[in-house]
Tab-separated table of C-alpha atoms in Angstrom:
chain	number	residue	atom	x	y	z
X	26	MET	CA	83.938	79.683	85.349
X	27	TYR	CA	87.400	79.063	83.923
X	28	ALA	CA	90.458	80.623	85.579
X	29	PRO	CA	91.108	83.228	82.824
X	30	GLU	CA	87.467	84.359	83.014
X	31	ARG	CA	87.633	84.629	86.808
X	32	GLN	CA	90.900	86.527	86.648
X	33	GLN	CA	89.438	88.995	84.159
X	34	ALA	CA	86.461	89.509	86.470
X	35	ILE	CA	88.781	90.035	89.453
X	36	LEU	CA	90.774	92.597	87.479
X	37	SER	CA	87.584	94.468	86.605
X	38	LEU	CA	86.547	94.530	90.271
X	39	ALA	CA	89.975	95.761	91.358
X	40	ARG	CA	89.832	98.624	88.878
X	41	GLU	CA	86.266	99.457	89.849
X	42	ARG	CA	86.732	99.313	93.632
X	43	GLY	CA	90.373	100.355	93.927
X	44	ARG	CA	91.166	97.268	96.010
X	45	VAL	CA	89.966	93.672	96.385
X	46	ASP	CA	90.515	91.234	99.236
X	47	VAL	CA	90.993	87.478	99.101
X	48	LEU	CA	88.178	86.386	101.405
X	49	SER	CA	85.518	88.524	99.720
X	50	LEU	CA	86.577	87.311	96.289
X	51	ALA	CA	86.512	83.682	97.442
X	52	GLU	CA	82.953	84.113	98.638
X	53	GLU	CA	81.880	86.068	95.566
X	54	PHE	CA	83.218	83.484	93.095
X	55	GLN	CA	82.534	80.432	95.281
X	56	VAL	CA	86.140	79.225	95.232
X	57	THR	CA	88.774	78.686	97.898
X	58	ALA	CA	90.992	81.451	99.212
X	59	GLU	CA	93.993	79.604	97.817
X	60	THR	CA	92.442	79.698	94.335
X	61	VAL	CA	92.007	83.451	94.646
X	62	ARG	CA	95.601	83.840	95.771
X	63	ARG	CA	96.745	81.955	92.674
X	64	ASP	CA	94.589	84.227	90.515
X	65	LEU	CA	96.064	87.338	92.135
X	66	LYS	CA	99.572	85.955	91.726
X	67	ALA	CA	98.926	85.400	88.013
X	68	LEU	CA	97.553	88.929	87.622
X	69	ASP	CA	100.487	90.354	89.558
X	70	ARG	CA	102.996	88.547	87.360
X	71	ALA	CA	101.211	89.955	84.315
X	72	GLY	CA	101.626	93.450	85.763
X	73	LEU	CA	97.869	94.029	86.005
X	74	VAL	CA	97.533	94.208	89.794
X	75	ARG	CA	99.833	94.629	92.761
X	76	ARG	CA	99.470	92.159	95.588
X	77	VAL	CA	99.168	93.677	99.055
X	78	HIS	CA	98.420	92.113	102.420
X	79	GLY	CA	95.099	90.281	102.158
X	80	GLY	CA	94.357	91.195	98.571
X	81	ALA	CA	95.446	93.369	95.656
X	82	ILE	CA	95.181	96.828	94.092
X	83	PRO	CA	95.170	97.668	90.376
X	84	ALA	CA	98.562	98.368	88.816
X	85	GLY	CA	99.375	102.002	88.194
X	86	ARG	CA	98.486	103.228	91.672
X	87	LEU	CA	101.891	104.827	92.113
X	88	ASP	CA	100.729	106.806	95.147
X	89	PHE	CA	99.712	103.722	97.103
X	90	GLU	CA	101.776	103.170	100.238
X	91	PRO	CA	100.901	100.396	102.709
X	92	ASP	CA	101.184	101.236	106.385
X	93	LEU	CA	103.809	99.773	108.684
X	94	ALA	CA	101.648	96.988	110.112
X	95	GLU	CA	100.648	95.829	106.630
X	96	ARG	CA	104.239	95.772	105.430
X	97	GLU	CA	105.330	93.818	108.507
X	98	SER	CA	103.010	90.939	107.608
X	99	THR	CA	103.606	90.961	103.840
X	100	ALA	CA	106.094	88.390	102.437
X	101	ALA	CA	107.162	87.506	105.975
X	102	ASP	CA	108.930	84.247	105.064
X	103	GLU	CA	110.827	85.901	102.229
X	104	LYS	CA	111.908	88.765	104.482
X	105	ASP	CA	113.176	86.337	107.128
X	106	ARG	CA	115.358	84.602	104.524
X	107	ILE	CA	116.626	87.961	103.269
X	108	VAL	CA	117.552	88.994	106.807
X	109	ARG	CA	119.492	85.780	107.422
X	110	ALA	CA	121.510	86.438	104.264
X	111	ALA	CA	122.002	90.098	105.195
X	112	LEU	CA	123.577	89.181	108.544
X	113	ALA	CA	126.584	87.867	106.622
X	114	GLU	CA	127.129	91.398	105.255
X	115	LEU	CA	127.463	93.001	108.697
X	116	PRO	CA	131.056	94.059	109.378
X	117	GLU	CA	132.785	92.697	112.468
X	118	GLU	CA	133.354	96.265	113.558
X	119	GLY	CA	132.848	99.724	112.127
X	120	SER	CA	129.778	101.736	111.169
X	121	VAL	CA	126.441	100.830	109.643
X	122	VAL	CA	123.426	102.825	108.433
X	123	LEU	CA	120.021	101.183	108.605
X	124	ASP	CA	117.277	102.633	106.412
X	125	ALA	CA	113.568	102.558	107.295
X	126	GLY	CA	111.383	99.603	106.356
X	127	SER	CA	109.951	96.376	107.700
X	128	THR	CA	112.828	94.220	106.443
X	129	LEU	CA	115.362	96.586	108.000
X	130	ALA	CA	113.533	96.416	111.324
X	131	ARG	CA	113.712	92.603	111.149
X	132	LEU	CA	117.431	92.857	110.478
X	133	ALA	CA	117.932	95.108	113.511
X	134	ALA	CA	116.127	92.581	115.702
X	135	GLU	CA	118.577	89.855	114.610
X	136	PHE	CA	121.852	91.722	115.193
X	137	PRO	CA	124.338	89.330	116.873
X	138	LEU	CA	124.902	90.170	120.522
X	139	ASP	CA	128.675	89.831	120.163
X	140	ARG	CA	128.928	92.525	117.465
X	141	ASP	CA	130.382	95.955	118.342
X	142	LEU	CA	129.148	98.474	115.799
X	143	THR	CA	128.229	102.113	115.415
X	144	VAL	CA	124.708	102.166	113.957
X	145	VAL	CA	122.957	105.208	112.502
X	146	THR	CA	119.246	105.166	111.649
X	147	HIS	CA	116.364	107.554	111.089
X	148	ALA	CA	113.763	104.826	111.640
X	149	LEU	CA	112.080	104.596	115.059
X	150	PRO	CA	111.227	100.855	114.739
X	151	VAL	CA	114.870	100.096	113.925
X	152	ALA	CA	116.141	102.195	116.830
X	153	ALA	CA	113.701	100.549	119.248
X	154	ARG	CA	115.061	97.106	118.374
X	155	LEU	CA	118.678	98.190	118.919
X	156	ALA	CA	118.293	100.468	121.933
X	157	ASP	CA	119.170	97.718	124.434
X	158	HIS	CA	121.838	95.962	122.368
X	159	PRO	CA	124.971	95.795	124.542
X	160	GLY	CA	127.472	96.277	121.716
X	161	ILE	CA	125.747	98.934	119.618
X	162	ASP	CA	126.663	102.613	119.734
X	163	LEU	CA	123.305	103.837	118.443
X	164	HIS	CA	122.788	107.217	116.768
X	165	LEU	CA	119.205	108.249	116.042
X	166	VAL	CA	118.808	110.789	113.249
X	167	GLY	CA	116.095	113.342	113.925
X	168	GLY	CA	113.544	115.167	111.801
X	169	ARG	CA	109.834	115.191	111.051
X	170	VAL	CA	108.499	111.688	111.687
X	171	ARG	CA	106.165	110.296	109.030
X	172	HIS	CA	103.337	108.426	110.735
X	173	ARG	CA	103.016	105.828	107.986
X	174	THR	CA	106.635	104.644	108.175
X	175	ARG	CA	107.799	105.980	111.580
X	176	ALA	CA	110.835	107.427	109.807
X	177	ALA	CA	112.421	110.865	110.221
X	178	VAL	CA	112.589	113.004	107.082
X	179	ASP	CA	113.297	116.556	105.889
X	180	ALA	CA	116.184	118.942	106.574
X	181	TRP	CA	117.429	117.631	109.934
X	182	ALA	CA	117.745	114.086	108.635
X	183	LEU	CA	119.397	115.185	105.393
X	184	ARG	CA	121.907	117.356	107.254
X	185	ALA	CA	122.853	114.524	109.633
X	186	TYR	CA	123.491	112.038	106.828
X	187	GLY	CA	125.527	114.655	104.993
X	188	GLU	CA	128.004	114.669	107.902
X	189	ILE	CA	128.851	110.935	108.056
X	190	ARG	CA	130.593	108.282	105.999
X	191	ALA	CA	129.644	104.756	107.086
X	192	ASP	CA	131.184	101.445	106.087
X	193	VAL	CA	127.920	99.951	104.822
X	194	ALA	CA	124.307	101.043	104.422
X	195	PHE	CA	121.396	98.629	104.356
X	196	LEU	CA	118.690	100.140	102.177
X	197	GLY	CA	115.011	99.458	101.554
X	198	ALA	CA	112.844	100.281	98.524
X	199	ASN	CA	109.204	99.920	97.505
X	200	GLY	CA	110.192	99.113	93.937
X	201	PHE	CA	113.327	98.279	91.980
X	202	SER	CA	114.240	97.416	88.400
X	203	PRO	CA	117.062	98.061	85.905
X	204	GLU	CA	114.692	100.261	83.891
X	205	HIS	CA	113.160	102.426	86.628
X	206	GLY	CA	115.785	102.202	89.359
X	207	LEU	CA	114.868	102.517	93.035
X	208	THR	CA	111.508	104.082	93.875
X	209	THR	CA	109.264	104.853	96.849
X	210	PRO	CA	105.900	106.660	97.093
X	211	ASP	CA	107.010	109.698	99.126
X	212	LEU	CA	109.382	112.465	97.983
X	213	ALA	CA	110.627	113.234	101.498
X	214	GLU	CA	111.460	109.583	102.136
X	215	ALA	CA	113.171	109.398	98.756
X	216	ALA	CA	115.413	112.350	99.651
X	217	VAL	CA	116.545	110.648	102.868
X	218	LYS	CA	117.188	107.350	101.052
X	219	ARG	CA	119.295	109.252	98.533
X	220	ALA	CA	121.277	110.748	101.428
X	221	VAL	CA	121.735	107.279	102.953
X	222	ILE	CA	123.243	106.027	99.688
X	223	ALA	CA	125.676	108.947	99.625
X	224	ALA	CA	126.632	108.389	103.283
X	225	ALA	CA	128.082	104.882	102.846
X	226	ARG	CA	131.023	103.241	101.071
X	227	ARG	CA	128.987	100.115	100.332
X	228	VAL	CA	125.221	99.876	99.743
X	229	VAL	CA	123.203	96.694	100.270
X	230	LEU	CA	119.587	96.699	99.095
X	231	LEU	CA	117.165	94.400	100.930
X	232	ALA	CA	114.010	93.877	98.867
X	233	ASP	CA	111.701	90.912	98.337
X	234	SER	CA	111.131	89.771	94.765
X	235	ALA	CA	107.544	91.085	94.636
X	236	LYS	CA	109.039	94.591	94.503
X	237	HIS	CA	110.932	93.837	91.296
X	238	GLY	CA	109.412	95.749	88.400
X	239	GLN	CA	107.330	97.950	90.685
X	240	GLU	CA	107.484	101.675	89.965
X	241	HIS	CA	106.506	104.355	92.460
X	242	PHE	CA	106.242	108.129	92.373
X	243	ALA	CA	109.624	109.156	93.800
X	244	ARG	CA	112.883	107.848	92.332
X	245	PHE	CA	115.915	108.012	94.627
X	246	GLY	CA	118.594	106.162	92.681
X	247	GLY	CA	119.462	103.438	90.233
X	248	LEU	CA	120.639	99.886	90.683
X	249	ALA	CA	124.108	101.187	89.764
X	250	ASP	CA	124.087	102.840	93.211
X	251	VAL	CA	123.698	99.408	94.846
X	252	ASP	CA	126.661	97.082	95.385
X	253	LEU	CA	124.599	94.081	96.480
X	254	LEU	CA	120.909	93.171	96.166
X	255	ILE	CA	119.639	90.574	98.625
X	256	THR	CA	116.238	89.258	97.595
X	257	ASP	CA	114.380	85.942	97.669
X	258	SER	CA	114.214	82.998	95.287
X	259	GLY	CA	111.127	84.451	93.596
X	260	LEU	CA	113.376	86.625	91.427
X	261	SER	CA	113.838	84.735	88.167
X	262	ASP	CA	117.193	83.694	86.732
X	263	GLU	CA	116.623	86.032	83.799
X	264	ASP	CA	115.875	89.053	85.998
X	265	ALA	CA	118.808	88.302	88.294
X	266	ALA	CA	121.122	88.061	85.288
X	267	ALA	CA	119.892	91.421	83.948
X	268	ILE	CA	120.582	93.095	87.285
X	269	GLU	CA	124.042	91.551	87.573
X	270	ALA	CA	124.825	92.561	83.985
X	271	ALA	CA	124.285	96.146	85.095
X	272	GLY	CA	126.933	95.732	87.788
X	273	THR	CA	124.965	94.842	90.933
X	274	GLU	CA	125.700	91.549	92.681
X	275	VAL	CA	122.553	89.520	93.442
X	276	VAL	CA	121.969	87.065	96.288
X	277	ARG	CA	118.689	85.117	96.239
X	278	ALA	CA	117.946	83.744	99.697
């Protein structure tokens, strides 16, 4: 079977089953797992499927939201490079807001020990990583905690962010593009992200390149709301130029 034929068959299975995984596909088509990963990458680039940890789902599933453990292990190398670049954006002193998300939790774990900062977050995994930091004055925003993301949402969280003005906010998103802006699957999470943007003088978006072009149910802003996008080298020159033309600085780690 030629690669285009196999990819068409994989796409059909993804649409039929709702999700396909690499190992099962490798066995079904009698090819290596690496071959399947290349097929899924090609389908993802064509906008026909979305790659997730261990496999893929058909494109158009705007309600799909991976759980925290799955996000932690997805694009791990890319997220590590993004975090290293993001450390350069931390102020020497002042106040920082950290949004929820696996990349943001990685950033919290890498905060320099010699940094004295006020940090505000509504994300339990972020707070847990900073709770013992000797130089951090940590403020944990309360609210209803979503099990899938371990993030506080709803009125308490929105009210708290409405009362602060931080130097910089580090933001996460499930999807971003000049056309569709910043999106996430959940409306309550989107409302808090919108409040985070409004609560900071400078907004830095941390998002791996696989999220570029992805569109989810709840929109919480546009790239015009972001001062700096830190992503990985998988974002093409053309896409980076389009984002910068709209006024957002791009760093590809």
